[in-house]
Short mmCIF file of C-alpha atoms in Angstrom, two decimals:
data_model
loop_
_atom_site.label_atom_id
_atom_site.label_comp_id
_atom_site.label_asym_id
_atom_site.label_seq_id
_atom_site.Cartn_x
_atom_site.Cartn_y
_atom_site.Cartn_z
CA MET A 917 -12.81 -17.03 -5.34
CA SER A 918 -12.36 -15.84 -8.86
CA PRO A 919 -14.82 -13.48 -10.51
CA ALA A 920 -15.66 -16.16 -13.06
CA GLU A 921 -17.02 -18.46 -10.34
CA GLU A 922 -19.36 -15.88 -8.84
CA GLY A 923 -21.26 -14.92 -11.96
CA VAL A 924 -20.01 -11.43 -12.70
CA PRO A 925 -22.62 -9.40 -14.57
CA ASP A 926 -21.19 -9.49 -18.07
CA GLY A 927 -20.98 -5.92 -19.16
CA ALA A 928 -24.41 -4.94 -17.89
CA VAL A 929 -23.99 -1.66 -16.03
CA PRO A 930 -27.05 -0.74 -13.94
CA ALA A 931 -28.61 2.63 -14.80
CA ASP A 932 -27.66 4.37 -11.56
CA ARG A 933 -24.08 3.21 -11.88
CA ALA A 934 -23.95 4.31 -15.50
CA ASP A 935 -25.20 7.77 -14.44
CA ARG A 936 -22.50 8.09 -11.80
CA HIS A 937 -20.00 6.91 -14.36
CA ALA A 938 -21.12 9.55 -16.85
CA ALA A 939 -21.15 12.20 -14.13
CA ARG A 940 -17.47 11.53 -13.47
CA GLY A 941 -16.52 11.87 -17.10
CA GLY A 942 -17.08 8.24 -18.15
CA PRO A 943 -14.12 7.06 -20.19
CA SER A 944 -11.82 9.64 -18.57
CA ARG A 945 -11.48 7.39 -15.52
CA ARG A 946 -7.78 6.89 -14.90
CA PRO A 947 -5.69 4.97 -15.64
CA ARG A 948 -6.89 4.53 -19.21
CA SER A 949 -4.93 1.28 -19.58
CA VAL A 950 -7.23 -0.20 -16.92
CA TYR A 951 -10.59 1.54 -17.43
CA GLY A 952 -10.29 1.72 -21.20
CA VAL A 953 -10.67 -2.05 -21.54
CA GLY A 954 -13.33 -4.64 -20.74
CA SER A 955 -16.47 -4.11 -18.72
CA GLU A 956 -17.25 -3.06 -15.18
CA PRO A 957 -16.74 -6.00 -12.78
CA ASP A 958 -18.85 -6.56 -9.69
CA PRO A 959 -17.89 -3.60 -7.43
CA ARG A 960 -17.15 -6.04 -4.60
CA TYR A 961 -14.22 -7.47 -6.55
CA SER A 962 -12.84 -4.01 -7.28
CA LEU A 963 -13.12 -3.16 -3.58
CA ALA A 964 -11.34 -6.41 -2.66
CA ASN A 965 -8.57 -5.52 -5.14
CA GLU A 966 -8.26 -2.07 -3.53
CA ARG A 967 -7.95 -3.63 -0.07
CA THR A 968 -5.33 -6.07 -1.34
CA ALA A 969 -3.22 -3.18 -2.67
CA LEU A 970 -3.56 -1.42 0.69
CA ALA A 971 -2.52 -4.60 2.53
CA TRP A 972 0.63 -4.77 0.35
CA LEU A 973 1.32 -1.11 1.16
CA ARG A 974 1.04 -1.81 4.89
CA THR A 975 3.40 -4.77 4.44
CA ALA A 976 5.85 -2.38 2.76
CA LEU A 977 5.46 0.05 5.68
CA ALA A 978 6.17 -2.75 8.16
CA LEU A 979 9.42 -3.56 6.32
CA VAL A 980 10.48 0.11 6.27
CA ALA A 981 9.55 0.62 9.94
CA GLY A 982 11.43 -2.55 10.92
CA GLY A 983 14.48 -1.43 8.96
CA VAL A 984 14.46 2.05 10.46
CA ALA A 985 14.03 0.67 13.99
CA LEU A 986 16.99 -1.63 13.32
CA THR A 987 19.25 1.35 12.53
CA THR A 988 18.73 2.47 16.13
CA VAL A 989 19.73 -0.99 17.41
CA ALA A 990 22.72 -0.88 15.05
CA SER A 991 23.96 2.38 16.57
CA PHE A 992 24.11 0.73 20.05
CA SER A 993 25.59 -2.49 18.78
CA GLU A 994 29.05 -3.78 18.01
CA GLU A 995 27.66 -5.41 14.85
CA ARG A 996 26.85 -2.00 13.40
CA VAL A 997 27.74 -2.91 9.81
CA LEU A 998 25.77 -6.18 9.79
CA LEU A 999 22.65 -4.64 11.33
CA SER A 1000 22.83 -1.52 9.16
CA GLY A 1001 23.14 -3.76 6.13
CA ILE A 1002 20.03 -5.74 7.12
CA ALA A 1003 18.23 -2.44 7.80
CA ALA A 1004 19.15 -1.15 4.35
CA LEU A 1005 17.90 -4.38 2.75
CA ALA A 1006 14.62 -4.15 4.67
CA CYS A 1007 14.06 -0.57 3.49
CA LEU A 1008 14.89 -1.54 -0.10
CA ALA A 1009 12.47 -4.47 0.11
CA GLY A 1010 9.83 -2.09 1.50
CA GLY A 1011 10.21 0.17 -1.52
CA GLY A 1012 9.99 -2.84 -3.83
CA VAL A 1013 6.83 -4.10 -2.14
CA ALA A 1014 5.25 -0.63 -2.50
CA VAL A 1015 5.94 -0.70 -6.25
CA ARG A 1016 4.54 -4.20 -6.41
CA ALA A 1017 1.35 -3.02 -4.66
CA LEU A 1018 0.75 -0.42 -7.38
CA VAL A 1019 1.62 -2.74 -10.28
CA GLY A 1020 -0.45 -5.57 -8.79
CA TRP A 1021 -3.55 -3.39 -8.41
CA ARG A 1022 -3.40 -2.43 -12.10
CA ARG A 1023 -2.80 -5.98 -13.31
CA THR A 1024 -5.62 -7.42 -11.22
CA GLU A 1025 -8.14 -4.69 -12.06
CA ARG A 1026 -7.36 -5.09 -15.76
CA ALA A 1027 -7.69 -8.87 -15.59
CA MET A 1028 -11.06 -8.56 -13.81
CA ARG A 1029 -12.38 -6.11 -16.41
CA LEU A 1030 -11.32 -8.47 -19.21
CA ALA A 1031 -12.71 -11.50 -17.29
CA LEU A 1032 -9.26 -13.13 -17.50
CA PRO A 1033 -7.86 -15.41 -14.80
CA LEU A 1034 -6.40 -13.29 -12.00
CA PRO A 1035 -2.60 -12.94 -12.09
CA ALA A 1036 -0.70 -15.01 -9.55
CA PRO A 1037 0.43 -13.10 -6.45
CA SER A 1038 3.92 -12.34 -7.75
CA GLY A 1039 6.71 -11.70 -5.29
CA LEU A 1040 4.99 -13.47 -2.44
CA GLN A 1041 7.57 -16.28 -2.23
CA LEU A 1042 10.43 -13.79 -2.44
CA LEU A 1043 8.89 -11.68 0.33
CA VAL A 1044 8.26 -14.65 2.62
CA GLY A 1045 11.77 -16.00 1.96
CA GLY A 1046 13.31 -12.59 2.63
CA VAL A 1047 11.41 -12.04 5.87
CA ALA A 1048 12.29 -15.56 7.06
CA LEU A 1049 15.99 -14.91 6.32
CA PHE A 1050 15.70 -11.55 8.11
CA ALA A 1051 14.19 -13.27 11.17
CA VAL A 1052 16.81 -16.02 11.22
CA ALA A 1053 19.63 -13.48 10.87
CA LEU A 1054 18.29 -11.44 13.79
CA ALA A 1055 17.72 -14.54 15.92
CA GLY A 1056 21.31 -15.58 15.20
CA TYR A 1057 22.49 -12.14 16.22
CA VAL A 1058 20.54 -12.28 19.50
CA VAL A 1059 21.97 -15.74 20.30
CA VAL A 1060 25.53 -14.55 19.57
CA GLN A 1061 24.97 -11.53 21.84
CA ALA A 1062 23.59 -13.70 24.64
CA LEU A 1063 26.58 -16.06 24.64
CA PRO A 1064 29.15 -15.28 27.35
CA VAL B 538 -20.49 4.84 4.86
CA ARG B 539 -24.00 5.36 3.51
CA ALA B 540 -26.09 2.71 1.76
CA VAL B 541 -24.70 2.29 -1.73
CA PRO B 542 -26.66 1.60 -4.91
CA GLY B 543 -25.47 -1.67 -6.40
CA LEU B 544 -24.30 -2.93 -3.02
CA ASP B 545 -27.64 -2.97 -1.19
CA GLY B 546 -27.87 -5.82 1.23
CA ASP B 547 -24.21 -6.69 0.73
CA PRO B 548 -23.63 -8.96 3.73
CA GLY B 549 -19.88 -8.55 3.38
CA ALA B 550 -19.92 -4.82 4.25
CA GLN B 551 -17.39 -4.29 1.47
CA PRO B 552 -17.40 -0.45 1.39
CA GLN B 553 -16.98 -0.28 5.17
CA ARG B 554 -14.12 -2.79 5.12
CA THR B 555 -12.40 -0.87 2.35
CA VAL B 556 -12.69 2.48 4.14
CA LEU B 557 -11.37 0.88 7.32
CA ALA B 558 -8.46 -0.56 5.32
CA TRP B 559 -7.76 2.96 4.09
CA ASN B 560 -7.87 4.27 7.67
CA ARG B 561 -5.37 1.64 8.83
CA THR B 562 -3.09 2.42 5.91
CA VAL B 563 -3.13 6.19 6.48
CA VAL B 564 -2.48 5.77 10.21
CA ALA B 565 0.35 3.31 9.52
CA THR B 566 1.93 5.63 6.92
CA VAL B 567 1.84 8.68 9.19
CA LEU B 568 3.23 6.70 12.15
CA CYS B 569 6.00 5.25 9.96
CA ALA B 570 6.87 8.75 8.70
CA LEU B 571 7.09 9.99 12.29
CA LEU B 572 9.28 6.99 13.23
CA VAL B 573 11.62 7.83 10.34
CA ALA B 574 11.66 11.51 11.40
CA LEU B 575 12.48 10.70 15.05
CA THR B 576 15.13 8.13 14.11
CA ALA B 577 16.78 10.49 11.62
CA GLU B 578 16.78 13.22 14.26
CA ARG B 579 18.46 10.81 16.70
CA HIS B 580 21.13 10.09 14.07
CA GLU B 581 21.54 13.88 13.64
CA MET B 582 20.30 13.79 10.04
CA SER B 583 18.12 16.89 10.16
CA GLY B 584 17.49 16.97 6.41
CA VAL B 585 16.08 13.45 6.35
CA ALA B 586 14.04 14.21 9.47
CA ALA B 587 12.59 17.32 7.85
CA VAL B 588 11.58 15.47 4.66
CA ALA B 589 10.01 12.68 6.75
CA GLY B 590 8.06 15.23 8.80
CA VAL B 591 6.80 16.95 5.67
CA THR B 592 5.86 13.52 4.25
CA ALA B 593 3.86 12.73 7.40
CA LEU B 594 1.88 15.95 7.15
CA GLY B 595 1.59 15.81 3.37
CA ILE B 596 0.26 12.25 3.11
CA LEU B 597 -2.19 12.93 5.95
CA LEU B 598 -3.67 15.95 4.14
CA VAL B 599 -3.64 14.33 0.69
CA ALA B 600 -5.13 11.05 1.93
CA LEU B 601 -7.90 12.83 3.85
CA ARG B 602 -8.76 14.79 0.69
CA ASP B 603 -8.69 11.57 -1.38
CA LEU B 604 -10.94 9.78 1.11
CA ARG B 605 -13.56 12.55 0.95
CA ARG B 606 -13.90 11.72 -2.75
CA TRP B 607 -13.84 7.96 -2.22
CA GLN B 608 -16.84 6.03 -3.52
CA PRO B 609 -17.40 2.29 -3.77
CA VAL B 610 -19.17 2.13 -7.16
CA ALA B 611 -17.65 3.35 -10.43
CA ALA B 612 -14.64 3.99 -8.24
CA GLU B 613 -11.39 5.54 -9.34
CA PRO B 614 -9.00 4.56 -6.56
CA TRP B 615 -5.81 4.69 -8.64
CA ARG B 616 -4.81 8.23 -7.69
CA SER B 617 -5.36 7.56 -3.98
CA ILE B 618 -3.40 4.30 -4.15
CA LEU B 619 -0.64 6.08 -6.10
CA HIS B 620 -0.45 8.84 -3.46
CA ALA B 621 -0.20 6.33 -0.61
CA GLY B 622 2.30 4.21 -2.56
CA THR B 623 4.46 7.24 -3.34
CA ALA B 624 4.54 8.17 0.34
CA VAL B 625 5.67 4.62 1.21
CA MET B 626 8.40 4.78 -1.46
CA VAL B 627 9.60 8.14 -0.11
CA LEU B 628 9.77 6.64 3.40
CA ALA B 629 11.65 3.61 2.05
CA ALA B 630 14.19 5.92 0.41
CA LEU B 631 14.59 7.94 3.62
CA GLY B 632 14.97 4.76 5.68
CA LEU B 633 17.58 3.53 3.22
CA THR B 634 19.46 6.83 3.58
CA VAL B 635 19.51 6.45 7.38
CA ALA B 636 20.65 2.81 7.11
CA VAL B 637 23.42 3.59 4.60
CA HIS B 638 24.56 6.50 6.78
CA GLY B 639 24.84 4.03 9.69
CA LEU B 640 26.71 1.61 7.44
CA LEU B 641 29.32 4.21 6.41
CA SER B 642 29.79 6.19 9.61
#
């Protein structure tokens, strides 16, 4: 659901929230490129944006952990180069997803403050395609190993 | 999480869900750092293992400090997200080092 559909209070900051805001230095909230524009969205949307960034970070961690675990398999295996290569790609993808988590949080928070349409979830197709390839490659490897 | 002005009667329990998401993320980051440390140690890459161990401890302390300051309204989560994201990027770089080492050896 987009903020526009739920009736975001347009710029009206309740007194208690304004006080807290002032107590924390008001316009010094960082990053300026996000908090310097627009008006405060419904806090629930900001919290949802925060959780989305954290979910992307955990996805990145899963890619890194999978890649690192695969290096152990590679050291036992005869396909050391292939598996190490996939492991390296998984770790690289994990780093990329972590960057995307940070960039995505800023873009979304900014769009919500400006009451713009939320940016599309960039990189999602690439990630899903990459993980699917990764899974197929590993499944192929397991089948090759199982053959007599 | 205490009752929050501006979120009274929020049936979605948004602050609680967000703090729990933070908890999951911190636990996952520390476990991933320990996995990298143990794997690097197994590959006899003590330097990588040491950096991963320091990352595990560092992100745990930094994230716990960040979470003490966490608040759901007029929030400023960027620094906390940046800290967690940096830790993940460090782990990705360490994992890449281990993988490339396996590729070349």
